[in-house]
mmCIF file of C-alpha atoms and ligand atoms in Angstrom:
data_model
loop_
_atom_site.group_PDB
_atom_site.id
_atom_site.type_symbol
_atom_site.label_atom_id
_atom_site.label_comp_id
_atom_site.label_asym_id
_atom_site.label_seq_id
_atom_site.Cartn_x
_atom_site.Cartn_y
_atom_site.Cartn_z
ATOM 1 C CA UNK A 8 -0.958 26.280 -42.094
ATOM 2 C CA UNK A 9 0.188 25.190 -45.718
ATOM 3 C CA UNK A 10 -0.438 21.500 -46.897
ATOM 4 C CA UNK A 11 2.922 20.200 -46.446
ATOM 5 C CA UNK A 12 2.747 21.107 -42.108
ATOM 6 C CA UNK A 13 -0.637 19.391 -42.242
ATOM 7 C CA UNK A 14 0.883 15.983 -43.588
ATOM 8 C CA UNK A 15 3.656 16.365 -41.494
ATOM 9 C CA UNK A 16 1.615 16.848 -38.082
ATOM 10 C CA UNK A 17 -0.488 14.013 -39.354
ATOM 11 C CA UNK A 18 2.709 11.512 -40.171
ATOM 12 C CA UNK A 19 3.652 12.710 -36.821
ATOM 13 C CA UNK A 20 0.174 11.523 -34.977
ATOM 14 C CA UNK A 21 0.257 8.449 -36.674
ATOM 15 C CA UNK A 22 4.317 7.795 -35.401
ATOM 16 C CA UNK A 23 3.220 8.941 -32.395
ATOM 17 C CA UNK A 24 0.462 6.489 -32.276
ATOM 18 C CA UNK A 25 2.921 3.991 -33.386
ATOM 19 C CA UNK A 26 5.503 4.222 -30.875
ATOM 20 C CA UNK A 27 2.892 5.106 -27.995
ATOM 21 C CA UNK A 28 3.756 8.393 -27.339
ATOM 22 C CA UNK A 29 0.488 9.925 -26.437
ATOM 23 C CA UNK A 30 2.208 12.971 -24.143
ATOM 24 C CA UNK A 31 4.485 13.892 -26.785
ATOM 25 C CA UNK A 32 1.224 13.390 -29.075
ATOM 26 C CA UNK A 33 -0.990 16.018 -27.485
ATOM 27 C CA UNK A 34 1.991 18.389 -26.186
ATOM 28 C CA UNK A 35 4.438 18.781 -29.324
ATOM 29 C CA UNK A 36 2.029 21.628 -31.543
ATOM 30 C CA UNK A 37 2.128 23.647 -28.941
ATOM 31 C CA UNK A 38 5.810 23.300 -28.105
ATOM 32 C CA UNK A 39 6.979 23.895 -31.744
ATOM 33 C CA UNK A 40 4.862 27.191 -31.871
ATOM 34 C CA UNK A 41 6.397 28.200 -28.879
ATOM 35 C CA UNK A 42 10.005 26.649 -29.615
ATOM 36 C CA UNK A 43 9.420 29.331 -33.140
ATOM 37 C CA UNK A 44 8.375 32.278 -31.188
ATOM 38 C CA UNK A 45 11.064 32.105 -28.707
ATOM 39 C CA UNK A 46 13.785 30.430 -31.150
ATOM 40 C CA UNK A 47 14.455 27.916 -29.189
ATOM 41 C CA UNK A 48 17.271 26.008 -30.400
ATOM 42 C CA UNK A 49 16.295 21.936 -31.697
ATOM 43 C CA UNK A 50 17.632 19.847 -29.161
ATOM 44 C CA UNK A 51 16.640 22.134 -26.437
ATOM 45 C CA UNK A 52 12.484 21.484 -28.309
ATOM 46 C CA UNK A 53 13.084 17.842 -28.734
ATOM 47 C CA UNK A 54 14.090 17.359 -24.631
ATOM 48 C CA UNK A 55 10.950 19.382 -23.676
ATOM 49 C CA UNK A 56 8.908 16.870 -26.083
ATOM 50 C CA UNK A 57 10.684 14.164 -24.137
ATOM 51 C CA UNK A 58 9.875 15.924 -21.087
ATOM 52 C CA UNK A 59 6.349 16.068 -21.537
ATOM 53 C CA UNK A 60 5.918 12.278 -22.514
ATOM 54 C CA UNK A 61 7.812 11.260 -19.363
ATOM 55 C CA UNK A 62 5.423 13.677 -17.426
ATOM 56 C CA UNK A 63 2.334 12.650 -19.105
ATOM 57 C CA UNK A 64 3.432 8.511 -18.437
ATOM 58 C CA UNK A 65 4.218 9.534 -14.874
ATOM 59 C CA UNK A 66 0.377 11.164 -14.412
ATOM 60 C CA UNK A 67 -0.982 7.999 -15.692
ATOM 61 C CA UNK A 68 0.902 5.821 -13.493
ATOM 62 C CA UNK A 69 -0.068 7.776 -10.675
ATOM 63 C CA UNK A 70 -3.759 7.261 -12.099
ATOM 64 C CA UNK A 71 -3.992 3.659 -12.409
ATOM 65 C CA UNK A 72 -2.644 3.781 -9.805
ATOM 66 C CA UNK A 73 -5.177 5.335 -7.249
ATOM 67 C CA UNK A 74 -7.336 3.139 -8.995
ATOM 68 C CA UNK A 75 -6.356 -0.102 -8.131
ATOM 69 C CA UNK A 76 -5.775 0.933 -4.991
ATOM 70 C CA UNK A 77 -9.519 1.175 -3.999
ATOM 71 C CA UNK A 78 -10.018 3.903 -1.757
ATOM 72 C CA UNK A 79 -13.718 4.124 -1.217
ATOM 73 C CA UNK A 80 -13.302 7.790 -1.191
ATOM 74 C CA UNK A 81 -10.119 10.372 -2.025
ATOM 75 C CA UNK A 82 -9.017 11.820 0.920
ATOM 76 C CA UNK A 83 -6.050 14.311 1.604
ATOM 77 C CA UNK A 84 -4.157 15.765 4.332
ATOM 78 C CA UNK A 85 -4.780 18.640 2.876
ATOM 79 C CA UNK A 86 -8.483 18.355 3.675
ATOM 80 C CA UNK A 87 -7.640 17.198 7.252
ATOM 81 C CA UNK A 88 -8.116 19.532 9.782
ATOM 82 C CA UNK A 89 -5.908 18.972 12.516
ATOM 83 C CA UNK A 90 -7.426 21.490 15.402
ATOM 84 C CA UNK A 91 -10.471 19.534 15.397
ATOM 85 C CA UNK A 92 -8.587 16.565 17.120
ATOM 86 C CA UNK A 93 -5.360 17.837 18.138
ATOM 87 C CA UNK A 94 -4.248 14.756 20.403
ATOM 88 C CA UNK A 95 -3.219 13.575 17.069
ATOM 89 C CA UNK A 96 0.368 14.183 16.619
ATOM 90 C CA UNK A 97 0.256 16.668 13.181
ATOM 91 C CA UNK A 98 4.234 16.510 12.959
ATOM 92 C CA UNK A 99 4.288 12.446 12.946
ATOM 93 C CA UNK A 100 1.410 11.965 10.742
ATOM 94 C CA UNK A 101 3.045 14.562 7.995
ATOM 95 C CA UNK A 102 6.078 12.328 8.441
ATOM 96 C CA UNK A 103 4.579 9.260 7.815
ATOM 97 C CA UNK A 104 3.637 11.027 4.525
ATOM 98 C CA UNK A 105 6.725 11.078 3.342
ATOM 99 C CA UNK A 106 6.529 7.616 3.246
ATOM 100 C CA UNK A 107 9.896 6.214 4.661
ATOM 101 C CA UNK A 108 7.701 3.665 7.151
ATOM 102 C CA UNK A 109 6.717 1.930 3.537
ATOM 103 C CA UNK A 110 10.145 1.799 2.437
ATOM 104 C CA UNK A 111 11.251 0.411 6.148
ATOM 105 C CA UNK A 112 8.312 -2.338 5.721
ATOM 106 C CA UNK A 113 6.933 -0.741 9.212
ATOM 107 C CA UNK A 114 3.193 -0.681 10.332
ATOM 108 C CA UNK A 115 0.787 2.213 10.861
ATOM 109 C CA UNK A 116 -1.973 1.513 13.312
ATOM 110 C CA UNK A 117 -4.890 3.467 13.660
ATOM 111 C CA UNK A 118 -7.046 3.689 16.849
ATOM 112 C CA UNK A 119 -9.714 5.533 17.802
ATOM 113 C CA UNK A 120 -13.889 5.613 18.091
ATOM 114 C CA UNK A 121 -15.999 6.341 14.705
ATOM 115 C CA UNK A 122 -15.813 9.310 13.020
ATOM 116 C CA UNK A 123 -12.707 10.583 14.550
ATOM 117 C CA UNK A 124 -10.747 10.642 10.923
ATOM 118 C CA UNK A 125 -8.689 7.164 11.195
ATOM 119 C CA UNK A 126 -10.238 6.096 7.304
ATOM 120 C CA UNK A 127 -9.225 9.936 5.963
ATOM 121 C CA UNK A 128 -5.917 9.791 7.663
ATOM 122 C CA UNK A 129 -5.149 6.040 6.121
ATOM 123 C CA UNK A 130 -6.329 6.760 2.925
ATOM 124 C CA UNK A 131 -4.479 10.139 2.969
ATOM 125 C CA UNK A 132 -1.354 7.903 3.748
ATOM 126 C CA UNK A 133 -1.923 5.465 1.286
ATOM 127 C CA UNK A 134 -2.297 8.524 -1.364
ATOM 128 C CA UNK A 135 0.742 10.000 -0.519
ATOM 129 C CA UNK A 136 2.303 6.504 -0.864
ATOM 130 C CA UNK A 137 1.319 6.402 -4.502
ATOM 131 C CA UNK A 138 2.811 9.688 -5.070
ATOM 132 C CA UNK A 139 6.349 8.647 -3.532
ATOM 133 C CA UNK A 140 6.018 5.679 -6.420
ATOM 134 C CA UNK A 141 4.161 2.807 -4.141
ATOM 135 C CA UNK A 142 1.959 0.481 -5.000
ATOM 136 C CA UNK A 143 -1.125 0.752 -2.381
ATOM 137 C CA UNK A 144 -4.538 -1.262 -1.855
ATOM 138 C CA UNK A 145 -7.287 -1.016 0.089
ATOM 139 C CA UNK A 146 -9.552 -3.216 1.940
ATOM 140 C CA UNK A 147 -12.078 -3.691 4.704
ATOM 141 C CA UNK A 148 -11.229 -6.281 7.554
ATOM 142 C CA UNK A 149 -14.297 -8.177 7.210
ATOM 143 C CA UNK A 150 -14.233 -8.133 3.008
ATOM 144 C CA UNK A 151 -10.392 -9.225 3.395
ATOM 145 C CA UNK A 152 -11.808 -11.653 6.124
ATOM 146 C CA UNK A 153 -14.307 -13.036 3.807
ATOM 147 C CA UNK A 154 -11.788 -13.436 0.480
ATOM 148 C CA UNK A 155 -9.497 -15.219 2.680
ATOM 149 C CA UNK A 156 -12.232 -17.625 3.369
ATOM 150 C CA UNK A 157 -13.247 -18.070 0.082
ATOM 151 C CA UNK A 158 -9.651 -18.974 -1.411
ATOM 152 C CA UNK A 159 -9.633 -20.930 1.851
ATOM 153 C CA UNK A 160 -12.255 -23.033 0.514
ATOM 154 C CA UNK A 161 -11.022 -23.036 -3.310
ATOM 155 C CA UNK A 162 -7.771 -24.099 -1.502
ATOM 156 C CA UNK A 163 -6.389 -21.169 -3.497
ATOM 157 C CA UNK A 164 -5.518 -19.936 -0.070
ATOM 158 C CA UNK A 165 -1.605 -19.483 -1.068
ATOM 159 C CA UNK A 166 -1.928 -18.486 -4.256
ATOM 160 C CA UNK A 167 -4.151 -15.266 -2.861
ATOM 161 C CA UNK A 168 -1.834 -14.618 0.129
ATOM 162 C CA UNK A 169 0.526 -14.208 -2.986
ATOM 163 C CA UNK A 170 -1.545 -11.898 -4.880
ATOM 164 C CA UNK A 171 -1.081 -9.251 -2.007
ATOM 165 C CA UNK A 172 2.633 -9.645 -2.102
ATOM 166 C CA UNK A 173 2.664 -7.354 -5.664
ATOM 167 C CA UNK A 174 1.220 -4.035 -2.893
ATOM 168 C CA UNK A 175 3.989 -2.385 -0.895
ATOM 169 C CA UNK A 176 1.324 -0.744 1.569
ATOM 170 C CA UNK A 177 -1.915 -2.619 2.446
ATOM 171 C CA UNK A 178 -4.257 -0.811 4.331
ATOM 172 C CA UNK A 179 -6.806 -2.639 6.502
ATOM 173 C CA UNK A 180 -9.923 -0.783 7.219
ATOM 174 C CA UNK A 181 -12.433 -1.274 10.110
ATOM 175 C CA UNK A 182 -10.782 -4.119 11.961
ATOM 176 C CA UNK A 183 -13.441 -4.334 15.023
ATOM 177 C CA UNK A 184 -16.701 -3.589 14.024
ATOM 178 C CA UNK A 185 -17.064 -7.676 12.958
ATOM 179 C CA UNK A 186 -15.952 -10.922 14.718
ATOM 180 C CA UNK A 187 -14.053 -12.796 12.029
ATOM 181 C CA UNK A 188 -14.776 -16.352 13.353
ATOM 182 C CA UNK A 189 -13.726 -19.005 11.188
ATOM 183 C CA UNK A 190 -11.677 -15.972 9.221
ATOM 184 C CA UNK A 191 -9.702 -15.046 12.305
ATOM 185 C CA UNK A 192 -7.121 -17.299 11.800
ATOM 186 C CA UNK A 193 -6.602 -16.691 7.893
ATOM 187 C CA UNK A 194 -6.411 -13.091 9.193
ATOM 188 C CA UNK A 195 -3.745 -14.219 11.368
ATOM 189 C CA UNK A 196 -1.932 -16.017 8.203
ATOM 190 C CA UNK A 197 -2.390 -12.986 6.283
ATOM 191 C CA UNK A 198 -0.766 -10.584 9.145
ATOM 192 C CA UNK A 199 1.858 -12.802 9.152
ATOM 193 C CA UNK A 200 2.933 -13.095 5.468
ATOM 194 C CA UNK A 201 2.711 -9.181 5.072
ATOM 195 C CA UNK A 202 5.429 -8.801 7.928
ATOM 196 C CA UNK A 203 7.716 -10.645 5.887
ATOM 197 C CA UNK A 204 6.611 -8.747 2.699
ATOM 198 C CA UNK A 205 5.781 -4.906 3.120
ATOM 199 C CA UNK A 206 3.667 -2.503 5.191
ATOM 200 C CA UNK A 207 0.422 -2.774 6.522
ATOM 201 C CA UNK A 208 -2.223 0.180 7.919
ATOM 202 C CA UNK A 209 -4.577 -1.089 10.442
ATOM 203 C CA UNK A 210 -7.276 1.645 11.486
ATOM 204 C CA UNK A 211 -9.445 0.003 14.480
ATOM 205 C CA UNK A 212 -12.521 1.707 16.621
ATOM 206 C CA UNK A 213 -10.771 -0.904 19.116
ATOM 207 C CA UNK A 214 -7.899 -0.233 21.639
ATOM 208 C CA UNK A 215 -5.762 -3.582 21.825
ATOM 209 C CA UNK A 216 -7.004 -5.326 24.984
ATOM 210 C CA UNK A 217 -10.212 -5.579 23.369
ATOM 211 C CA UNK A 218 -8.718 -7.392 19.717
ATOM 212 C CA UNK A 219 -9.534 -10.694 20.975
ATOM 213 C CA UNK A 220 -13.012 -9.692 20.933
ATOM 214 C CA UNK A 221 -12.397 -9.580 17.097
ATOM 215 C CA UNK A 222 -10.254 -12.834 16.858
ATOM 216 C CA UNK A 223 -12.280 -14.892 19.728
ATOM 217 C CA UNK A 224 -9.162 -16.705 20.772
ATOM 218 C CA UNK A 225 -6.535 -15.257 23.331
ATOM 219 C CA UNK A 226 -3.052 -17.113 21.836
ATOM 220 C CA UNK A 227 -4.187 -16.083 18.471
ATOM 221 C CA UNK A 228 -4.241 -12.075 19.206
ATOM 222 C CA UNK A 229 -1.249 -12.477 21.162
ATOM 223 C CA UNK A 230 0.450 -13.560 18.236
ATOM 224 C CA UNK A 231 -1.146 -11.487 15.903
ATOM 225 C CA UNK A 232 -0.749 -8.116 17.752
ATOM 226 C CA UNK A 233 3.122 -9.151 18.156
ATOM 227 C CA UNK A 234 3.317 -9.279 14.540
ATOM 228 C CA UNK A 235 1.754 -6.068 14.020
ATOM 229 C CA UNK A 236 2.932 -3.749 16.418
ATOM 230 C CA UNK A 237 6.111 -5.113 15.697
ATOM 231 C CA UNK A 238 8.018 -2.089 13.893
ATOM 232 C CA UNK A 239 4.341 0.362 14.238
ATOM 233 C CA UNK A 240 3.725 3.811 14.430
ATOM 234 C CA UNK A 241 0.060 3.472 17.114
ATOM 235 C CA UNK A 242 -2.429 6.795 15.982
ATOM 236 C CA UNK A 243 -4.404 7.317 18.642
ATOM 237 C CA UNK A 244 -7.688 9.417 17.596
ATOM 238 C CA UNK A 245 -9.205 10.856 20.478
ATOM 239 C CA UNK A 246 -12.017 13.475 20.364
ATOM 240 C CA UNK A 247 -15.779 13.173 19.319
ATOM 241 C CA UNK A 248 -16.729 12.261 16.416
ATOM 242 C CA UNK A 249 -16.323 14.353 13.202
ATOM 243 C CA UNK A 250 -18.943 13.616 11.152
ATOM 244 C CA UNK A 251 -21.326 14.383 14.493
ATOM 245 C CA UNK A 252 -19.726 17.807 14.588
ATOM 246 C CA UNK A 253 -20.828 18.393 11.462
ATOM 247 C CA UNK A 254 -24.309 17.272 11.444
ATOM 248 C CA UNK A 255 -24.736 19.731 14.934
ATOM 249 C CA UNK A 256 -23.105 22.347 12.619
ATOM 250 C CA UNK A 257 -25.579 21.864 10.002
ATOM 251 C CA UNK A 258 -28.145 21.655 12.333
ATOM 252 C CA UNK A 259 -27.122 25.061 13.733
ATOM 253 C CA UNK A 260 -27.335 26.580 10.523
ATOM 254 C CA UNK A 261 -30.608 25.379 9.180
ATOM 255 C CA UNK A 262 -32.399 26.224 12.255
ATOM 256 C CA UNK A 263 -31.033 29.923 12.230
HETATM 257 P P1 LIG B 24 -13.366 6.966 11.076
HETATM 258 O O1 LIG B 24 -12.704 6.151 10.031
HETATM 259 O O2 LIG B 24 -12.483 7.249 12.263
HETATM 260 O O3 LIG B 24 -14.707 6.409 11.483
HETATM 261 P P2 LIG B 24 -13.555 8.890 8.944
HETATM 262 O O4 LIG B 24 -12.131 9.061 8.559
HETATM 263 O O5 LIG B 24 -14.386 8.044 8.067
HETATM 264 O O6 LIG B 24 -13.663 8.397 10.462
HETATM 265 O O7 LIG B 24 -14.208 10.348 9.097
HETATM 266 C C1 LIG B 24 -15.595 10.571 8.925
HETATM 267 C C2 LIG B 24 -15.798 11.750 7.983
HETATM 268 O O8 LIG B 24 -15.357 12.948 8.602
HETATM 269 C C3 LIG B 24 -15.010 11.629 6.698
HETATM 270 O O9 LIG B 24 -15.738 12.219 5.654
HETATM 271 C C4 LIG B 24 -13.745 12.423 6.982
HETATM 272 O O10 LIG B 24 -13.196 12.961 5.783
HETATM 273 C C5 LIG B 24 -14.253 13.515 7.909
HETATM 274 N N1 LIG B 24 -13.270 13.902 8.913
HETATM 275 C C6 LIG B 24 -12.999 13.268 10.066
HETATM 276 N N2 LIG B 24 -12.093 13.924 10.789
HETATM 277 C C7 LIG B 24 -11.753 15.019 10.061
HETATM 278 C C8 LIG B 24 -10.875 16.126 10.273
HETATM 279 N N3 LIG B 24 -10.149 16.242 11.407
HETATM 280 N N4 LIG B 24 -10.787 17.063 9.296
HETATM 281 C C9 LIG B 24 -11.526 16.966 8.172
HETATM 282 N N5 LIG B 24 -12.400 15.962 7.928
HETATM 283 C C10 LIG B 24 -12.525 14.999 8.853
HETATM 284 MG MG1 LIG B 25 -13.444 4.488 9.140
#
């Protein structure tokens, strides 16, 4: 490389730093040497430079992202294997991955005992989201529960309920493994907001005549399950439990 392409590639860094262009930053050596090899005309180099900055802002997006979305862990469908509980219906779920029930503000509802796959499939969902361009978050029932009580008490209740208004799919892990007492109702408020405002994922280890259980008051889970199952695509997970599976597996093999 002669001096003068070293000061150039350097002025270029630095304008590159200045305009925030970090994909066409780390991407453009590489397409000029190739762009001279091939003899690539100019303006045919100059829209693959633009090419690869719009790709690398679009992987960062995506990044940030999955990120604020929470998942406790990544999960695809990929990694789902559907023989191992095939009541599930495969088709429906890879539909739902295409995401149209977050761009039709509809509900996915998850039932089904522990271990059956109902946190993977969710979080699977809510990755696929992000890819189609939503924003997604994550939560636990009972840490949801307990936030709304706290803003409750701040009376920064409305100004939270808000907050969750910026996510175009919510999903709601482990409703049913808690009572919410004094949060059932804030629950209820919740619920009720995100029907007006975008989609919601509920996965639950309980079927829906046993929700009041969860909510300890019958008028209140009436109300509530109308406003979810409103517009909802009910999962049902039936089978034994997955992660029990594998433990016997490993079992089986450490004992052979
Ligand atoms: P649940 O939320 O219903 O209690 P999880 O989704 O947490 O169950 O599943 C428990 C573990 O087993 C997770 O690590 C999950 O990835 C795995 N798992 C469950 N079902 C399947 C499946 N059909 N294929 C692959 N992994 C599965
Ligand atoms: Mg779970």
């Amino acid at each position: 490389m002669n001096r003068d392409s070293a000061v150039l590639e350097e002025l270029i860094d630095l304008r590159c730093k200045q305009l925030k262009l970090p994909g066409l930053r780390a991407s453009y050596r590489e397409l000029a040497r190739e762009a001279l090899e091939k003899g690539v005309a100019p303006s045919e180099f100059l829209l693959s430079c633009l090419e690869q900055e719009l790709a690398s802002r679009h992987r960062r997006r995506l990044e940030a992202r999955l990120r604020a979305a929470r998942f406790p862990q990544p999960k695809t469908l990929q990694e789902f294997d559907f023989d191992a509980i095939p009541q599930l219906p495969k088709a429906r779920v890879l539909q739902l991955a295409q995401a149209g029930f977050v761009a039709a503000r509809e509900n996915v509802i998850c039932l089904g005992p522990s271990g059956t796959g109902k946190t993977h499939i969710a979080t699977a969902l809510g990755m696929a989201a992000i890819e189609a361009g939503y924003r997604v978050r994550f939560i636990r029932a009972v840490t949801l529960a307990q936030e709304l009580l706290a803003a409750h008490q701040e009376v920064q209740l409305n100004r939270y309920l808000k907050g969750w208004a910026r996510f175009d799919l919510v999903i709601c892990d482990e409703l049913g493994y808690l009572r919410l007492g004094p949060g059932a109702p804030l629950f209820f408020q919740f619920v009720a907001e995100r029907h007006e405002t975008g989609s919601l994922i509920v996965t639950s280890n309980l079927e829906f005549s046993r929700w009041e259980e969860v909510f300890g008051d019958a008028a209140l889970t009436t109300a509530l399950l109308d406003r979810i199952t409103h517009r909802a695509h009910i999962l049902v997970f039936k089978g034994e439990s997955y992660r029990f599976r594998d433990t016997q597996r490993w079992r089986q093999e450490v004992s052979q």
